[in-house]
PDB file of C-alpha atoms in Angstrom:
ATOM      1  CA  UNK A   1     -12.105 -27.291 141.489  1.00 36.00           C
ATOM      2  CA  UNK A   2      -8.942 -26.542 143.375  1.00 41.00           C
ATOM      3  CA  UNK A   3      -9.011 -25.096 146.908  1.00 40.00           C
ATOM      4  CA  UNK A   4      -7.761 -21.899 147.489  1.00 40.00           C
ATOM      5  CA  UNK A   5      -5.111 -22.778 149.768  1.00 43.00           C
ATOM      6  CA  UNK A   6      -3.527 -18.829 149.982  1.00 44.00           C
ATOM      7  CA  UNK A   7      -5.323 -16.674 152.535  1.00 48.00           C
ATOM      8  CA  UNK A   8      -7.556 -14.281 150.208  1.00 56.00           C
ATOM      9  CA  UNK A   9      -6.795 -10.839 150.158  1.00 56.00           C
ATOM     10  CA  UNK A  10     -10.544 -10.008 150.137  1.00 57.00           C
ATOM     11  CA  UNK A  11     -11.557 -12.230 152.772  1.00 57.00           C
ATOM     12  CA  UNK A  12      -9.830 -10.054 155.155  1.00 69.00           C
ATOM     13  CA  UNK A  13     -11.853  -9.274 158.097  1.00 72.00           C
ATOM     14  CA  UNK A  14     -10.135  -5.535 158.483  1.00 84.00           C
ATOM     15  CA  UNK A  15     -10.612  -3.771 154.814  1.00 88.00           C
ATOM     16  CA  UNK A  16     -10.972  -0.468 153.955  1.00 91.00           C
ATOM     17  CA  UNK A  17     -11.877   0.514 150.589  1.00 89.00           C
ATOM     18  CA  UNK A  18      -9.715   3.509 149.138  1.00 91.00           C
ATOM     19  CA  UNK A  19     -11.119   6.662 147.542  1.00 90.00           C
ATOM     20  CA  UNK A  20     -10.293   4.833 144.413  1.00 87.00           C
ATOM     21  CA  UNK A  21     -12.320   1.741 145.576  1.00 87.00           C
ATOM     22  CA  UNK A  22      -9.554  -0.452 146.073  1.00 90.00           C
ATOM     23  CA  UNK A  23      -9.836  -2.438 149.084  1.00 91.00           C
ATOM     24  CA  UNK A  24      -6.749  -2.103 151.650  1.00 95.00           C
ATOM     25  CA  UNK A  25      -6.272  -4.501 154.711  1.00 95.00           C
ATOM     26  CA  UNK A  26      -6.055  -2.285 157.736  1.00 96.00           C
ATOM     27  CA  UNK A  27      -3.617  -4.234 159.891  1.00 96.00           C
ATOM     28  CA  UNK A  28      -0.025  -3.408 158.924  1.00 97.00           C
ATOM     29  CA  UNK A  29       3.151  -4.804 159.136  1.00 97.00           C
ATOM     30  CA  UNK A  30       5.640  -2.032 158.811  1.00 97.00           C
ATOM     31  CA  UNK A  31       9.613  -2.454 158.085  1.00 97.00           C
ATOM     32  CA  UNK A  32      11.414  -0.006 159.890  1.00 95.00           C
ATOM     33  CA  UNK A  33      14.336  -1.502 160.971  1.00 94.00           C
ATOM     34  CA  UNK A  34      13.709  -4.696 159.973  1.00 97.00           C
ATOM     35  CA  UNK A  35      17.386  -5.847 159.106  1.00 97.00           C
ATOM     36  CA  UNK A  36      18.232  -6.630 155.521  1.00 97.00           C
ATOM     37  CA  UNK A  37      19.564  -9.895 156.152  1.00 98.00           C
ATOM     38  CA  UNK A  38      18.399 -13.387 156.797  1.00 97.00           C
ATOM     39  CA  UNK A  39      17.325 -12.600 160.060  1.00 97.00           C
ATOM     40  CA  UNK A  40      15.056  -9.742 158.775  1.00 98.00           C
ATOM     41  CA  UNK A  41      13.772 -12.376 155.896  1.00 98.00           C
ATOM     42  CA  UNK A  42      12.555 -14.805 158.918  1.00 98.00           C
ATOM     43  CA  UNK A  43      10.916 -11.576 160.254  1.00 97.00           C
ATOM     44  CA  UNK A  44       8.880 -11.565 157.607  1.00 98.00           C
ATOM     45  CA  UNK A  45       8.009 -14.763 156.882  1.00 98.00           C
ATOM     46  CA  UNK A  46       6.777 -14.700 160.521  1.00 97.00           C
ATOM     47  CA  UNK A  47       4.403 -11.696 159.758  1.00 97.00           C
ATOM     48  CA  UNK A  48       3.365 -13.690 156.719  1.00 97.00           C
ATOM     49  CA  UNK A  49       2.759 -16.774 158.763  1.00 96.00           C
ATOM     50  CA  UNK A  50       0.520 -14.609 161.383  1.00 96.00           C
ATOM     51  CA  UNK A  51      -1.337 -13.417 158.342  1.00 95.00           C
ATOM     52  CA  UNK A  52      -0.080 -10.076 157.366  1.00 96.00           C
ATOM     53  CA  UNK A  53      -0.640  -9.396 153.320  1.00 96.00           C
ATOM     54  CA  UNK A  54      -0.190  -5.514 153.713  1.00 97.00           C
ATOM     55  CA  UNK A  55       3.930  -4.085 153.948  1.00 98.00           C
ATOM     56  CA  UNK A  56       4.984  -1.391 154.741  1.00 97.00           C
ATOM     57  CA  UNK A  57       8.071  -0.118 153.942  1.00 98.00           C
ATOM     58  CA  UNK A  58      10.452   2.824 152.606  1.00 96.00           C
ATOM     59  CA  UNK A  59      13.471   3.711 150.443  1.00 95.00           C
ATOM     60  CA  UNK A  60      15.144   5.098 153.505  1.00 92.00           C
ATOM     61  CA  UNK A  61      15.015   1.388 155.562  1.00 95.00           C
ATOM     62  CA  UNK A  62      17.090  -0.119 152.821  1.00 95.00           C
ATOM     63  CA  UNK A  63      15.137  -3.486 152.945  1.00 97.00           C
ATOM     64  CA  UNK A  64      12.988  -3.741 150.167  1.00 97.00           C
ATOM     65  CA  UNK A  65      15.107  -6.673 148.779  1.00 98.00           C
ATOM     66  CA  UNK A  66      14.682  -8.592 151.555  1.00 98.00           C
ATOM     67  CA  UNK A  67      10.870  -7.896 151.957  1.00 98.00           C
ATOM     68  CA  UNK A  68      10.766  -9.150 148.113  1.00 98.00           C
ATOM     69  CA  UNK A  69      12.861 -12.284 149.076  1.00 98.00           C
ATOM     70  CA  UNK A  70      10.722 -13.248 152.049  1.00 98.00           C
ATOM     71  CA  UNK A  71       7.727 -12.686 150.065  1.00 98.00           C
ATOM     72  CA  UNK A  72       8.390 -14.678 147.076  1.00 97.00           C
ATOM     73  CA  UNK A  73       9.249 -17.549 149.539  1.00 97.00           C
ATOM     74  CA  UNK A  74       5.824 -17.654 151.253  1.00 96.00           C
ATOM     75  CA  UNK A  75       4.455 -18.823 147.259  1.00 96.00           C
ATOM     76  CA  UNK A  76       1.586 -16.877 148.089  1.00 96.00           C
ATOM     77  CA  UNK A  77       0.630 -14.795 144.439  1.00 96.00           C
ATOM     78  CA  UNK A  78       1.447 -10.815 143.925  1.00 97.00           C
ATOM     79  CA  UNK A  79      -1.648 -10.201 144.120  1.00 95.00           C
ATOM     80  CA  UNK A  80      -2.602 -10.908 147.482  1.00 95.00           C
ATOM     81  CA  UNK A  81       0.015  -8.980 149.074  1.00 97.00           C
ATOM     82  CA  UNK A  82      -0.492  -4.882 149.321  1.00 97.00           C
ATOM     83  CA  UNK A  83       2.652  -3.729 149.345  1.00 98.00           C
ATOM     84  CA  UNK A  84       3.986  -0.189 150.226  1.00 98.00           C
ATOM     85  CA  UNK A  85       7.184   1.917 149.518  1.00 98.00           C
ATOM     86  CA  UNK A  86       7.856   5.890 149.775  1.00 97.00           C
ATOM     87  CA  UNK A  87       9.950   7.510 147.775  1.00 97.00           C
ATOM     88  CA  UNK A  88      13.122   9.922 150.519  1.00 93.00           C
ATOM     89  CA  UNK A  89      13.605  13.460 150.394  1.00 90.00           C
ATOM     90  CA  UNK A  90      16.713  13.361 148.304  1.00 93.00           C
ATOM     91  CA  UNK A  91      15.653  12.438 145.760  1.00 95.00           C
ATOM     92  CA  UNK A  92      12.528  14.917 145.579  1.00 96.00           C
ATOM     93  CA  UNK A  93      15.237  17.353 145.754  1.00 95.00           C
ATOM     94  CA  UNK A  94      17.320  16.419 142.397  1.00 96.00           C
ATOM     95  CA  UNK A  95      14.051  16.373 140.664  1.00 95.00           C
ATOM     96  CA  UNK A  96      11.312  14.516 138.709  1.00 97.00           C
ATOM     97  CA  UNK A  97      13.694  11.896 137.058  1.00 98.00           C
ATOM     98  CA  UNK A  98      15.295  11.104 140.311  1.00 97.00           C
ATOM     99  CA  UNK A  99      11.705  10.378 141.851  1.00 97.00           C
ATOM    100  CA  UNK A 100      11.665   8.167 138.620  1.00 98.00           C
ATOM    101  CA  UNK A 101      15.001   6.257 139.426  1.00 97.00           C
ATOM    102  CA  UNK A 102      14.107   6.015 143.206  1.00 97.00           C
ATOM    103  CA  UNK A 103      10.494   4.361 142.393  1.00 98.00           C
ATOM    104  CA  UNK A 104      12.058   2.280 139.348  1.00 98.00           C
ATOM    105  CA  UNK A 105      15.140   0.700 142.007  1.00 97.00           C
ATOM    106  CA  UNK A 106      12.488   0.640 144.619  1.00 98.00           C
ATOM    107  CA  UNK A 107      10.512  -1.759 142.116  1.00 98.00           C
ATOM    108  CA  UNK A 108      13.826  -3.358 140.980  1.00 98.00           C
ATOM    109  CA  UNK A 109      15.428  -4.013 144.303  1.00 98.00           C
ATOM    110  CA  UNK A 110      11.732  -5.753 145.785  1.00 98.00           C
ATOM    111  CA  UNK A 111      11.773  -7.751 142.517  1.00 98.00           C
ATOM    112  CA  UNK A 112       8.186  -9.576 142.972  1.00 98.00           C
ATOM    113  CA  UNK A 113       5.920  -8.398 140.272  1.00 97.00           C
ATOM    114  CA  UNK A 114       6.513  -5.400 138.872  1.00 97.00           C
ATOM    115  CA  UNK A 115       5.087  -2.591 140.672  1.00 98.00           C
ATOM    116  CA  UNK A 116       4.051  -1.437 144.284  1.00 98.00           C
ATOM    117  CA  UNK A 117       0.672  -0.939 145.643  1.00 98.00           C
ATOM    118  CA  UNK A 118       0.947   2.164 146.773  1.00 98.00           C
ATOM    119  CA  UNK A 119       3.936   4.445 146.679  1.00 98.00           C
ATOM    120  CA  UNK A 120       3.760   7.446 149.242  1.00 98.00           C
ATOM    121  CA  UNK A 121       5.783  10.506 149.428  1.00 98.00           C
ATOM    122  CA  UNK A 122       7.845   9.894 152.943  1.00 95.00           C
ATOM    123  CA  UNK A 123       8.060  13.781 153.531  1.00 95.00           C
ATOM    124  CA  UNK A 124       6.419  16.830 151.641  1.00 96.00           C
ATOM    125  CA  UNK A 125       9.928  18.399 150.728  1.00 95.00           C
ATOM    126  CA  UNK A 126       9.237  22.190 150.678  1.00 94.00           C
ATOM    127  CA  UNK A 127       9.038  23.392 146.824  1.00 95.00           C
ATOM    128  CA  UNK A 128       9.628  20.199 145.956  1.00 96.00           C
ATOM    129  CA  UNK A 129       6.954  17.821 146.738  1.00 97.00           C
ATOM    130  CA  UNK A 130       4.160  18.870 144.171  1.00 97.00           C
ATOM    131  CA  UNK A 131       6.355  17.842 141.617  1.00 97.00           C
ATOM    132  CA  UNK A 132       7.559  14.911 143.129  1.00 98.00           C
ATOM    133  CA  UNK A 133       3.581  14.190 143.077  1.00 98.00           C
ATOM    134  CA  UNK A 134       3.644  14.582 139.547  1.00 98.00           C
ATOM    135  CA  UNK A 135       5.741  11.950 138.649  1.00 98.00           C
ATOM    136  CA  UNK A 136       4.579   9.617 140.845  1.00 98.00           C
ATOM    137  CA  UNK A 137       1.311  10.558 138.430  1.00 98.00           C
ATOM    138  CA  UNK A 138       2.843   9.152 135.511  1.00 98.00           C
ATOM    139  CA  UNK A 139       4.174   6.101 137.111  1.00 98.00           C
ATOM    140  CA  UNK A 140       1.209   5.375 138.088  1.00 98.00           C
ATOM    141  CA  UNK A 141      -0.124   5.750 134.136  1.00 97.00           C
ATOM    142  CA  UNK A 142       2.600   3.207 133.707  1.00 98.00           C
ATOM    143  CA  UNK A 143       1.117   0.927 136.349  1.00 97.00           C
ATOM    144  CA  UNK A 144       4.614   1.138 137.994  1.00 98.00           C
ATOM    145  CA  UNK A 145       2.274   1.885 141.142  1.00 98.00           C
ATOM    146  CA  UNK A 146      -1.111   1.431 141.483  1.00 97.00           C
ATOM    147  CA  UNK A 147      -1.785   3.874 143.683  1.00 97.00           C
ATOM    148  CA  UNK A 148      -0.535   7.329 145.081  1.00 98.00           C
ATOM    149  CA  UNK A 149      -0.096   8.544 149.064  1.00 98.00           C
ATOM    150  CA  UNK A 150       0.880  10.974 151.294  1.00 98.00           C
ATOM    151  CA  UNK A 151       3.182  10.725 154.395  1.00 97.00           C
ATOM    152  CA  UNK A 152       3.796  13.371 157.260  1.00 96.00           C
ATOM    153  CA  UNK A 153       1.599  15.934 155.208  1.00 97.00           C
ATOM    154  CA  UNK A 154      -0.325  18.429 157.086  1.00 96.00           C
ATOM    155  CA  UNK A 155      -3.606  19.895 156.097  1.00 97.00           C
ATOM    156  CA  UNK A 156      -1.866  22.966 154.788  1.00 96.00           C
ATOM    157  CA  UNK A 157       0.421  20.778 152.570  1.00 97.00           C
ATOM    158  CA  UNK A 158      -2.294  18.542 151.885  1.00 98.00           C
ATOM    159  CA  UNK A 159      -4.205  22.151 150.516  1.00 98.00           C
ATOM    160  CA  UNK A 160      -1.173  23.114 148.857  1.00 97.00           C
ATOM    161  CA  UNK A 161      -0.804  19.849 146.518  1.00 98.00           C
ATOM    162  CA  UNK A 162      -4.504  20.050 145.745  1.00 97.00           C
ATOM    163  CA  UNK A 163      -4.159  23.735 144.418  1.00 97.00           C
ATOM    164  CA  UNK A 164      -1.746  22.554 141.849  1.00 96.00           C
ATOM    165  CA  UNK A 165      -4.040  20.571 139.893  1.00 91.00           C
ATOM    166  CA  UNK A 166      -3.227  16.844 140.502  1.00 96.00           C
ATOM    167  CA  UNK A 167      -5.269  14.980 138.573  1.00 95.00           C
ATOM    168  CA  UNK A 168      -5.079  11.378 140.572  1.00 95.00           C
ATOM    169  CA  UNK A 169      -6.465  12.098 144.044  1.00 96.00           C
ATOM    170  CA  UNK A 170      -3.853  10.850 147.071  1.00 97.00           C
ATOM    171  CA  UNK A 171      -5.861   7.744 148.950  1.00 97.00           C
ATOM    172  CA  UNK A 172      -3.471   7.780 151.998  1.00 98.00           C
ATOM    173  CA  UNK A 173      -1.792  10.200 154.529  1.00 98.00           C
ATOM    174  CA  UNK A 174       0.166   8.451 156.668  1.00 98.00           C
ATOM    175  CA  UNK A 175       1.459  10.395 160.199  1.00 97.00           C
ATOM    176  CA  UNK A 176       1.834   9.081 163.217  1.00 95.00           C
ATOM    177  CA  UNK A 177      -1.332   8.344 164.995  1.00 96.00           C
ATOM    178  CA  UNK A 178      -1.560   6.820 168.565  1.00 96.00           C
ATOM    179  CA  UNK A 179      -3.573   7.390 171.754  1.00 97.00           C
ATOM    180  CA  UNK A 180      -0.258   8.946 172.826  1.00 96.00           C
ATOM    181  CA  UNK A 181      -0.396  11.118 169.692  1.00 96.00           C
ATOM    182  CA  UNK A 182      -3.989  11.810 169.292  1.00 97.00           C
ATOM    183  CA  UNK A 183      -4.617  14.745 166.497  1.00 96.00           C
ATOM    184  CA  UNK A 184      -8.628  14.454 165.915  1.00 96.00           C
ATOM    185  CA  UNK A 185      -8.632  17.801 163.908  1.00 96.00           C
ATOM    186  CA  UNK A 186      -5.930  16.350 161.564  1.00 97.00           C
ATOM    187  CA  UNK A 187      -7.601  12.675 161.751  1.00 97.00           C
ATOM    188  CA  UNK A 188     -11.089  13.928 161.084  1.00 97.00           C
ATOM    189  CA  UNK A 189      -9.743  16.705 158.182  1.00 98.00           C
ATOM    190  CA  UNK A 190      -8.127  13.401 155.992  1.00 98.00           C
ATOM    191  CA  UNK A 191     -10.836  10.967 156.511  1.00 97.00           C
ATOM    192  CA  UNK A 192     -13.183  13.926 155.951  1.00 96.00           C
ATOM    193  CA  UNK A 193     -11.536  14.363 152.235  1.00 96.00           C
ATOM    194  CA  UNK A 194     -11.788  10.639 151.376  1.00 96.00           C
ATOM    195  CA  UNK A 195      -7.756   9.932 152.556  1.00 97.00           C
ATOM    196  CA  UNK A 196      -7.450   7.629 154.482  1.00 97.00           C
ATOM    197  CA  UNK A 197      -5.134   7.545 157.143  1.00 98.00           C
ATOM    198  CA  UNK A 198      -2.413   5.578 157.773  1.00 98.00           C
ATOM    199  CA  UNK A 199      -1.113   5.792 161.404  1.00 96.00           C
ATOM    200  CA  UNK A 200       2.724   4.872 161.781  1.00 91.00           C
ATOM    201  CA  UNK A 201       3.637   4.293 165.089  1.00 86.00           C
ATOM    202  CA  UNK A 202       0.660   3.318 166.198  1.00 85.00           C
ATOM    203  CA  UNK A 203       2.250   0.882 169.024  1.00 87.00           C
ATOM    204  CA  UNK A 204       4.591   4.104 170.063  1.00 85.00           C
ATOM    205  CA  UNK A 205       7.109   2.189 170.223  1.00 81.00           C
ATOM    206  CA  UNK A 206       5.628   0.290 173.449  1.00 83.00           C
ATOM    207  CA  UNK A 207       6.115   3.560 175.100  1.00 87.00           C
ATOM    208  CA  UNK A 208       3.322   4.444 177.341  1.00 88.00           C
ATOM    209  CA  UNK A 209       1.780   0.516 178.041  1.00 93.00           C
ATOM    210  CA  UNK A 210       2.083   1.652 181.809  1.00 93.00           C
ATOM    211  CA  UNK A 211      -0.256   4.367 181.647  1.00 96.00           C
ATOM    212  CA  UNK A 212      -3.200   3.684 184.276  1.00 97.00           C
ATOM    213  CA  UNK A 213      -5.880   3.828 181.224  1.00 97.00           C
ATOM    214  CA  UNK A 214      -4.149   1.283 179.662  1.00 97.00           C
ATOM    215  CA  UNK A 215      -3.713  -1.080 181.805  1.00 97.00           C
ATOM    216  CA  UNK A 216      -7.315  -0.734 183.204  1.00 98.00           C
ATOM    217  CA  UNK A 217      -8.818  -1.080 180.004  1.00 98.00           C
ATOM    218  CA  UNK A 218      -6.404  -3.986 179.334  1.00 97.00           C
ATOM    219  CA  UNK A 219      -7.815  -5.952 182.577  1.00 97.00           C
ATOM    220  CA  UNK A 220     -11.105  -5.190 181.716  1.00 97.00           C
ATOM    221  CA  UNK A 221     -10.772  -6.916 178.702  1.00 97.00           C
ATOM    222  CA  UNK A 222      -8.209  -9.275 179.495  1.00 97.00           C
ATOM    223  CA  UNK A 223      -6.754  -8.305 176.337  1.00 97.00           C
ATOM    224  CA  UNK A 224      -2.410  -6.555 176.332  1.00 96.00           C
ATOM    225  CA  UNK A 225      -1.803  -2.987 176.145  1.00 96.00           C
ATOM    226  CA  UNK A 226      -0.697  -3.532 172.495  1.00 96.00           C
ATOM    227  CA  UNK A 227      -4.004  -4.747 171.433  1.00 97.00           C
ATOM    228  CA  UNK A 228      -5.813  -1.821 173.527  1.00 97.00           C
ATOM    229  CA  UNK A 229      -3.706   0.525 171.443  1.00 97.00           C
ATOM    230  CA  UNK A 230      -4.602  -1.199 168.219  1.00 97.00           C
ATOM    231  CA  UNK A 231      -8.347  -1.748 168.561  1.00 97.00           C
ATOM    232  CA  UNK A 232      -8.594   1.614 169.371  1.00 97.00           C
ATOM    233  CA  UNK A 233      -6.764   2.504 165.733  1.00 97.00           C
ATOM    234  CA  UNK A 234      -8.950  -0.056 164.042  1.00 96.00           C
ATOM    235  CA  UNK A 235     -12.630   1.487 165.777  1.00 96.00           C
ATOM    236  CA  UNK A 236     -10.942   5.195 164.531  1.00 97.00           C
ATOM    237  CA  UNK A 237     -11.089   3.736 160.534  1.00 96.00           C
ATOM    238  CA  UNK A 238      -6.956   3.133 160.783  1.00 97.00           C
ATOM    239  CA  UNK A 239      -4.919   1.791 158.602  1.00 97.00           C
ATOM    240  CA  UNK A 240      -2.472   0.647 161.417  1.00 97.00           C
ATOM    241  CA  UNK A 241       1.173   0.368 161.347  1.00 96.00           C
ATOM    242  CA  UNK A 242       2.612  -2.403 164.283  1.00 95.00           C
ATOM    243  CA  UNK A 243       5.915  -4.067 164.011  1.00 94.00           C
ATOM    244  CA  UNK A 244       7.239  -6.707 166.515  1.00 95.00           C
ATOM    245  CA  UNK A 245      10.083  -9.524 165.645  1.00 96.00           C
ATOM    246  CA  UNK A 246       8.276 -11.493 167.855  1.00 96.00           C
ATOM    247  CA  UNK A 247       6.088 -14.301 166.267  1.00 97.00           C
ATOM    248  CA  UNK A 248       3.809 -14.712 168.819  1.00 97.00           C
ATOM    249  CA  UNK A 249       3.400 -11.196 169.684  1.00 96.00           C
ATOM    250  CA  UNK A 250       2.648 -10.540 165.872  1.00 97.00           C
ATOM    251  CA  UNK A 251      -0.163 -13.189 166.285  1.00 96.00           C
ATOM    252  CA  UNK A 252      -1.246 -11.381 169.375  1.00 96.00           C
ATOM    253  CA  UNK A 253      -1.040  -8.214 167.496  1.00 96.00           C
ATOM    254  CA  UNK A 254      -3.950  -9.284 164.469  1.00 96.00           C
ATOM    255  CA  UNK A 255      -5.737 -10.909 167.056  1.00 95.00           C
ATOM    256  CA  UNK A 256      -8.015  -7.636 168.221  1.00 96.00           C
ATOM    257  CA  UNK A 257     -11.905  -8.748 166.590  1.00 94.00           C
ATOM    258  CA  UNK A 258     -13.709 -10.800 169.566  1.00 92.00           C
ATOM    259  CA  UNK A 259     -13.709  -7.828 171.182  1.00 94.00           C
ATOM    260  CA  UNK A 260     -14.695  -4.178 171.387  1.00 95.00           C
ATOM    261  CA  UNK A 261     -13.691  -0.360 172.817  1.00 97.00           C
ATOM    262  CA  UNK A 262     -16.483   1.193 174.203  1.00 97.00           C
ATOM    263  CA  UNK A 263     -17.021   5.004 173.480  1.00 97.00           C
ATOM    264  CA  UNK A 264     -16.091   5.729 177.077  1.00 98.00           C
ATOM    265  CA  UNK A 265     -12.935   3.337 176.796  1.00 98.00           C
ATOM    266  CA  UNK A 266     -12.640   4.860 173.185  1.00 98.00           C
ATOM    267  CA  UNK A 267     -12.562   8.659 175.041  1.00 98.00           C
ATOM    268  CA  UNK A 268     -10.747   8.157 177.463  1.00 98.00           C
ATOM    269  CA  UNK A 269      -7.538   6.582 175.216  1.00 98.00           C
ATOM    270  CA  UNK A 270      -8.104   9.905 173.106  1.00 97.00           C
ATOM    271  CA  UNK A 271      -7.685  11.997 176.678  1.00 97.00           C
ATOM    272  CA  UNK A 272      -3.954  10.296 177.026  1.00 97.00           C
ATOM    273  CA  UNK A 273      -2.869  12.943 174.564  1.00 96.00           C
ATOM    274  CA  UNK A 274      -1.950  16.030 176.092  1.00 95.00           C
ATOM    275  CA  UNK A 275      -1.746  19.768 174.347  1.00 94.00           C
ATOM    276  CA  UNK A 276       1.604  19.936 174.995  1.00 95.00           C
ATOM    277  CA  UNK A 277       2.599  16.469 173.676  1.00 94.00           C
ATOM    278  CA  UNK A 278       0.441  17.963 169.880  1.00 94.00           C
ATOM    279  CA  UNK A 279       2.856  20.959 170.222  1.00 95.00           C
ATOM    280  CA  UNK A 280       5.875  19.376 170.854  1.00 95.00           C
ATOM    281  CA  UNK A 281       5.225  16.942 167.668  1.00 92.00           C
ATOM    282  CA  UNK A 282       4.559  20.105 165.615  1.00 92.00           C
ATOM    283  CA  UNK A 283       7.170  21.638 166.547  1.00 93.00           C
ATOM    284  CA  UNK A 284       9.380  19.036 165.471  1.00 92.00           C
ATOM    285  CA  UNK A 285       7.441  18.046 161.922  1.00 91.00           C
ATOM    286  CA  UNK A 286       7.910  21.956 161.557  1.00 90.00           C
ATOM    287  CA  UNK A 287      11.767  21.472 162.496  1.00 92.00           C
ATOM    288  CA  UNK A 288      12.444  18.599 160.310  1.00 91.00           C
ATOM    289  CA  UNK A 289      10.699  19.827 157.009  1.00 90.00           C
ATOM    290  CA  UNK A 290      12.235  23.759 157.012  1.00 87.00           C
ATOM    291  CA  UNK A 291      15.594  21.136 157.519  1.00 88.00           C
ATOM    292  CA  UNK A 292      14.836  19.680 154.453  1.00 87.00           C
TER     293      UNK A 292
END
């Protein structure tokens, strides 16, 4: 019998099984600005190399191609890779068979297999986004996409969709989750409703590694502040969203199982998160989507 020489998706030591009971590796690497060039293809192989399988990327990056490219070249299957698009706001605003195109070039441009793991909407486009839900519906009858998500939605939005009689249940919100943007309410809502949640940013942009709990917590452990930050998004039920172009950091970045938070360490990383820094965000998710 041959030897599977490809890293199995389902021997993954970080899965989470969907609402849908598909099981989804919780350690991310996500695309944003990843360039779409050969430079951004070596990026990628890199994350591949350190073991990534689940992508994470968007219409709006522009580098779906390349993630396609890099992937094919690793000659690891389709089918071990979980890979993630979202469809942009302008095209939820010229309707359903724009959502169509978008998904359809979004499938075209990765051109590895022929459909996407799960397709999310990037922003819940006022008036707009139930329909864009319901296409992504029928794509997913088509098995364009195998599965359907949310991005930036509140609870309220969240409520809203619901109301309108979907009839395939969303498995993911994804919002940006961090000990620097703690929302346990929102958090707790999601995982409470079976979706789970996808944290983007969840390395803040290495903003923050300074902070005194951080670095405490990081000497206690002898562990970095990036693997603090992610640990504590993996003990919270995460799907977590890092990105580095650094190999080794990447590594560095998966390696976060031979050891623990405790619920101490755990509360006091949720404590970095001030009232004024929720506010603020809100504020500006409110900004952006009355922009839109």
């Amino acid at each position: 019998e041959m030897i599977k020489q490809h890293h199995d998706i389902m021997a993954d030591p970080t899965l989470l099984i969907s609402s849908s009971g598909s099981p989804i590796p919780q350690l991310v690497f996500g695309l944003y600005k990843v360039p779409a060039n050969e430079e951004g293809e070596e990026i990628i192989s890199d994350a591949v190399k350190a073991g990534y399988r689940h992508f994470d990327t968007a219409s709006y990056y522009g580098n779906e191609e390349t993630l396609g490219k890099a992937l094919k070249r690793s000659g690891i299957p389709r089918d071990q890779f979980f890979i993630v698009s979202k469809v942009w706001n302008d095209a939820q605003k010229l309707g359903r068979a724009a959502v169509r195109y978008s998904v359809e070039r979004s499938i075209a441009d990765l051109n590895f297999g022929t459909y996407y793991d799960l397709f999310l909407i990037h922003w819940p486009v006022p008036n707009y986004f139930v329909e864009t839900y319901r296409e992504l519906e029928s794509l997913q009858g088509e098995k364009k996409i195998r599965h359907i998500g949310l991005s930036n939605f509140s609870p309220a939005e969240y409520e809203e969709l619901i109301s309108n009689n979907i009839s395939v249940p969303p498995v993911v919100n994804q919002f940006e989750v961090s000990p620097f943007m703690y929302r346990p309410r929102d958090v707790e809502y999601f995982q409470c409703k079976g979706v789970l949640v996808s944290s983007s940013k969840a390395l803040h942009r290495g903003k923050g590694f300074d902070h005194p709990i951080i670095e405490i917590i990081s000497k206690r452990h002898n562990i970095t502040a990036a693997q603090v930050v992610l640990r504590w998004g993996l003990q919270k039920g995460l799907i977590v969203v890092a990105k580095t172009s650094n190999f080794d950091r990447m590594v560095e970045n998966r390696d976060i199982l031979h050891f623990s938070l405790g619920q101490d360490e755990m509360a006091k990383l949720d404590s970095i998160t001030t009232e004024k820094d929720v506010s603020d965000r809100e504020m500006l998710e409110k900004e952006r989507k009355t922009q839109m």
